[in-house]
Amino acid sequence: MAEKKEFQRLPLKVVPSNYNVTLTPDLTAFTFTGSETITVEVKEKTRVIAINSADIEIQSVKFNDMTGEIKMDSDTETATFTFPDMLPLGQGTLSLVFTGCLNDKLKGFYRSKYTTPAGEERHGAVTQFEATDARRALPCWDEPACKATFDVTLVVPKNRVALSNMPVISECKTESGLRSVSFARTPIMSTYLLAFVVGEYDFVEGRDSDGVLIRVYTPLGKAEQGTFALEVAKKTLPFYKEYFGVAYTLPKIDLIGIADFAIGAMENWGLVTYRERCLLVDPENSSSVSKQYVALIVGHELAHQWFGNLVTMEWWTHLWLKEGFASFIEYLCVDHCFPEFDIWTQFVNQDLSQALDLDALNNSHPIEVPVGHPAEVDEIFDAISYNKGASVIRMLHSWIGDEAFRKGLNQYLSKFAYKNAFTEDLWDSLAEASGKPVREVLSTWTSQMGFPVLQVSETLEDGHRALTITQSKFCADGKSSESDFQWMVPIDITCATNPLKPFYSTVLSSKSSTISLDGVKAGDWVKLNPGTIGVYRVHYSSTMLDSLIPAVSNMSLPARDRLGLQNDLFALAKAGLSSSVDVLKVAEAYKSENNYTVWSDLASNLSTISLIMQYTDCSPLMDSYNIKLFSDVAARVGWEKKQGESPLDAMLRALVLSMLGHSGHTDTVQEAMSRFEQHISGEKSLDADLRSAVYGTVVKKGDKSHFDNLMKVYETSELSEEKVRVLRVLGYVKDEQQINNVLQFAISDKVRSQDAVSCFAGVATSVLGRQLTWEFVQANWKKLSIMFEKGSLQARLVKISIQDFVNRSIIPEIKEFFKKNPAPAASRVIQQSFENIELNAAMLERDREAIKSYLTKTDL
């Protein structure tokens, strides 16, 4: 067996400045032909040019008029051209002719299947190049620092839409009856941002206040589903221009929904591609959750037009530089466009909480992780690069203030426009704008993995109140870290007198510090991290925690603080640093809670306890507890929409009814069954906001007829959002044969590969379903590994299949399986899942009897 070659970046003796490329896709044979003339600069004497190429056959290569010898290396995904004479220094042209395959792997230049309004099945050709798949469409220098301009021509059937990054500048009919479409030259940019789409689409269009043409492309006959995203984009581009002080630089931007698409969306400059459910909103059948989701993703991808496209990270080590920023900036955008979403409270639940959960594991990684071989890149498209990156930026923004933040961003974007940058370049711009030691403070957050837990206790001596704060690395298993981790922690402190305004701010730069509370009234509660902005957890003394509970009950503590308080407590309990019974006791203080996001985070944490209790005889007691806790808020929100209610009210209704339905609340189950039957019969359409809750309840608590009727909903719906909504709950069935049928259905040709993982996730929510999912994955691994070859999908499949086990005995079996069946894109996820299994098992052993005792006695 040949030894694996050590990865090396391309030699840069010859570098590109422009690609003039023509591609002709064959939508029946699923192949394409291509030719390109690359303008290059020869910087050093050489006879050899090495560029990236994968799954492409190169028929010929010339440098100027000199023919070269071609050598392909599939291991390194490179093509090496050797010429008989030395290449002349300076500018030259590299000309290639090649062919390739329109693959079905959702990467590179690939085919996507769709159905016309007349019911005819057809295929289009689309691209997904990030991180390293442009090389599957054209031989190129496929590294982010090797920027160039692109002149693209697509030769396509005359009745197909052809799109690329720039506007069309000419088109003509070819001798073979095809249409040759040429696009304007792109700005200088990285190869992973190049894009083309060929297919049949409708569109809606508009212009923003600066005259930029915006089009949203949809499946045929569904143009109205693009209207919502169009309105978001029309508001967002001018907002970003004003916020960054830098205008969007292209004359147009297209947003297009792709039927087969592995990830959520991709920020190709001027041609942003989306999974359909991440872009399309149906006026009648889309939920408030989906609208918000679309708004966030549109905001994220448009933020990339500045962060990532205009200024690009130098190498994938700095991936977070674009992803963390876009994940933060998207919330600025949605807060601007839709203040009614209270989106920054949701940030705490959606981004910060997920980041802290993952980053507490021993198998986490720093925000900036060295990347050698590009195959390693897929592993860091995770909650650390995105969610923790965004959370650190949010903390930075709060620390230096909005004015300095915007000034620093403008300086950074202006200085590095059309260039590549390192993390330190951004820190330097923000430091200059703010006058604060940004690099010194923030490097402690990007260069080491993990985050601190702040141990807080209050003392009273001679009438003087004081806080002692001590930092240490928070470990998910509660064990002390042997490494000497230390952070520079921006800290704000509030008290009962003014919960919204800190009375004390500092940067904790040592292990421990004592702070005087002489200015705080006697008896006032004191709380760290107002707004839950800091990327750390807080472990209060029992006395301090008790003093905060009344402020939760009467909601004088702001929503983000109410959320953060119980979220920290749950994490401490799972780590064994507090009791799970304390989580249940404190949860009772939230019975009067009216904030959707607080309830959402609390429900998530209680669901984790419920998952652990599935492996005991007191699972029914946990259901009873959830019913008692959620009944009051369910009575307040009811089943029907109220005049003038906000989207968050609709989302809260769906959440609490789902919790009650899944817990077996009799009235909720009966009402769900009744409404489902009316929906199926056509008597009364089910409100889109209620569908997930109702569908899940009737599958979990109903019979085979309910399941069969829901399958009909899947088969007849043409809306991707509705199909995924059904797929997510099909696995709630209880019968072993039905569960296996659902798993088989998930990998059938009736389910798109990117959606199948949603089906697996639903199955894996029960003890039996979890075991059957793992057995199914093992038995069908060969097919699944081909289906989910795209790294992010493979990692999600593996994570869903194994992470929620509670029995340690399963770990050796999983290890042995993946030893024999390597899953390189999921190797980090596998290790993280082992940790989660250990954490689940430890929590069960430690707290099962105490939880059972408490649940037996409590009456809420």
Short mmCIF file of N, CA, C and O in Angstrom, two decimals, residues 41 58-59 95 280 284 291 318-319 351 461 466 551 601 683 707:
data_model
loop_
_atom_site.label_atom_id
_atom_site.label_comp_id
_atom_site.label_asym_id
_atom_site.label_seq_id
_atom_site.Cartn_x
_atom_site.Cartn_y
_atom_site.Cartn_z
N GLU A 41 1.06 34.82 -14.76
CA GLU A 41 2.36 35.50 -14.64
C GLU A 41 3.39 34.48 -14.19
O GLU A 41 3.21 33.84 -13.15
N ILE A 58 -8.08 15.96 -18.87
CA ILE A 58 -7.51 17.07 -19.64
C ILE A 58 -6.96 16.50 -20.95
O ILE A 58 -6.06 15.65 -20.95
N GLN A 59 -7.52 16.97 -22.06
CA GLN A 59 -7.10 16.44 -23.36
C GLN A 59 -5.83 17.10 -23.88
O GLN A 59 -5.00 16.46 -24.53
N SER A 95 -3.48 27.35 -22.00
CA SER A 95 -4.72 26.95 -22.67
C SER A 95 -4.97 25.47 -22.46
O SER A 95 -4.07 24.65 -22.66
N LEU A 280 -37.16 29.84 -0.02
CA LEU A 280 -38.53 30.02 -0.48
C LEU A 280 -39.51 30.08 0.68
O LEU A 280 -39.42 29.29 1.62
N GLU A 284 -49.00 30.92 2.21
CA GLU A 284 -50.01 30.19 2.98
C GLU A 284 -49.43 29.06 3.83
O GLU A 284 -49.99 28.72 4.87
N LYS A 291 -39.90 31.58 8.10
CA LYS A 291 -39.66 32.95 7.61
C LYS A 291 -38.44 33.55 8.30
O LYS A 291 -37.59 34.17 7.66
N HIS A 318 -8.25 30.30 8.70
CA HIS A 318 -8.96 31.51 9.12
C HIS A 318 -10.42 31.49 8.65
O HIS A 318 -11.03 32.54 8.49
N LEU A 319 -10.96 30.28 8.44
CA LEU A 319 -12.35 30.14 8.00
C LEU A 319 -13.30 30.96 8.87
O LEU A 319 -14.23 31.61 8.38
N ASP A 351 -27.17 30.34 18.97
CA ASP A 351 -25.74 30.37 18.64
C ASP A 351 -24.86 30.18 19.87
O ASP A 351 -24.02 29.27 19.90
N GLU A 461 -18.15 41.57 55.08
CA GLU A 461 -17.26 41.78 56.22
C GLU A 461 -17.35 43.23 56.66
O GLU A 461 -17.15 44.14 55.86
N ALA A 466 -18.72 42.25 48.94
CA ALA A 466 -17.70 42.08 47.90
C ALA A 466 -17.98 40.79 47.13
O ALA A 466 -18.55 39.83 47.66
N ALA A 551 -36.56 37.19 40.91
CA ALA A 551 -36.48 38.07 39.73
C ALA A 551 -36.80 37.33 38.45
O ALA A 551 -37.18 37.92 37.44
N ASP A 601 -35.37 27.52 25.08
CA ASP A 601 -34.13 27.01 25.66
C ASP A 601 -34.42 26.10 26.85
O ASP A 601 -33.79 25.04 27.01
N GLU A 683 -61.43 19.88 5.19
CA GLU A 683 -62.46 20.66 5.86
C GLU A 683 -61.92 21.99 6.36
O GLU A 683 -62.57 23.04 6.22
N PHE A 707 -50.23 7.83 10.41
CA PHE A 707 -48.95 7.78 9.72
C PHE A 707 -49.16 7.75 8.20
O PHE A 707 -48.51 8.50 7.45
#
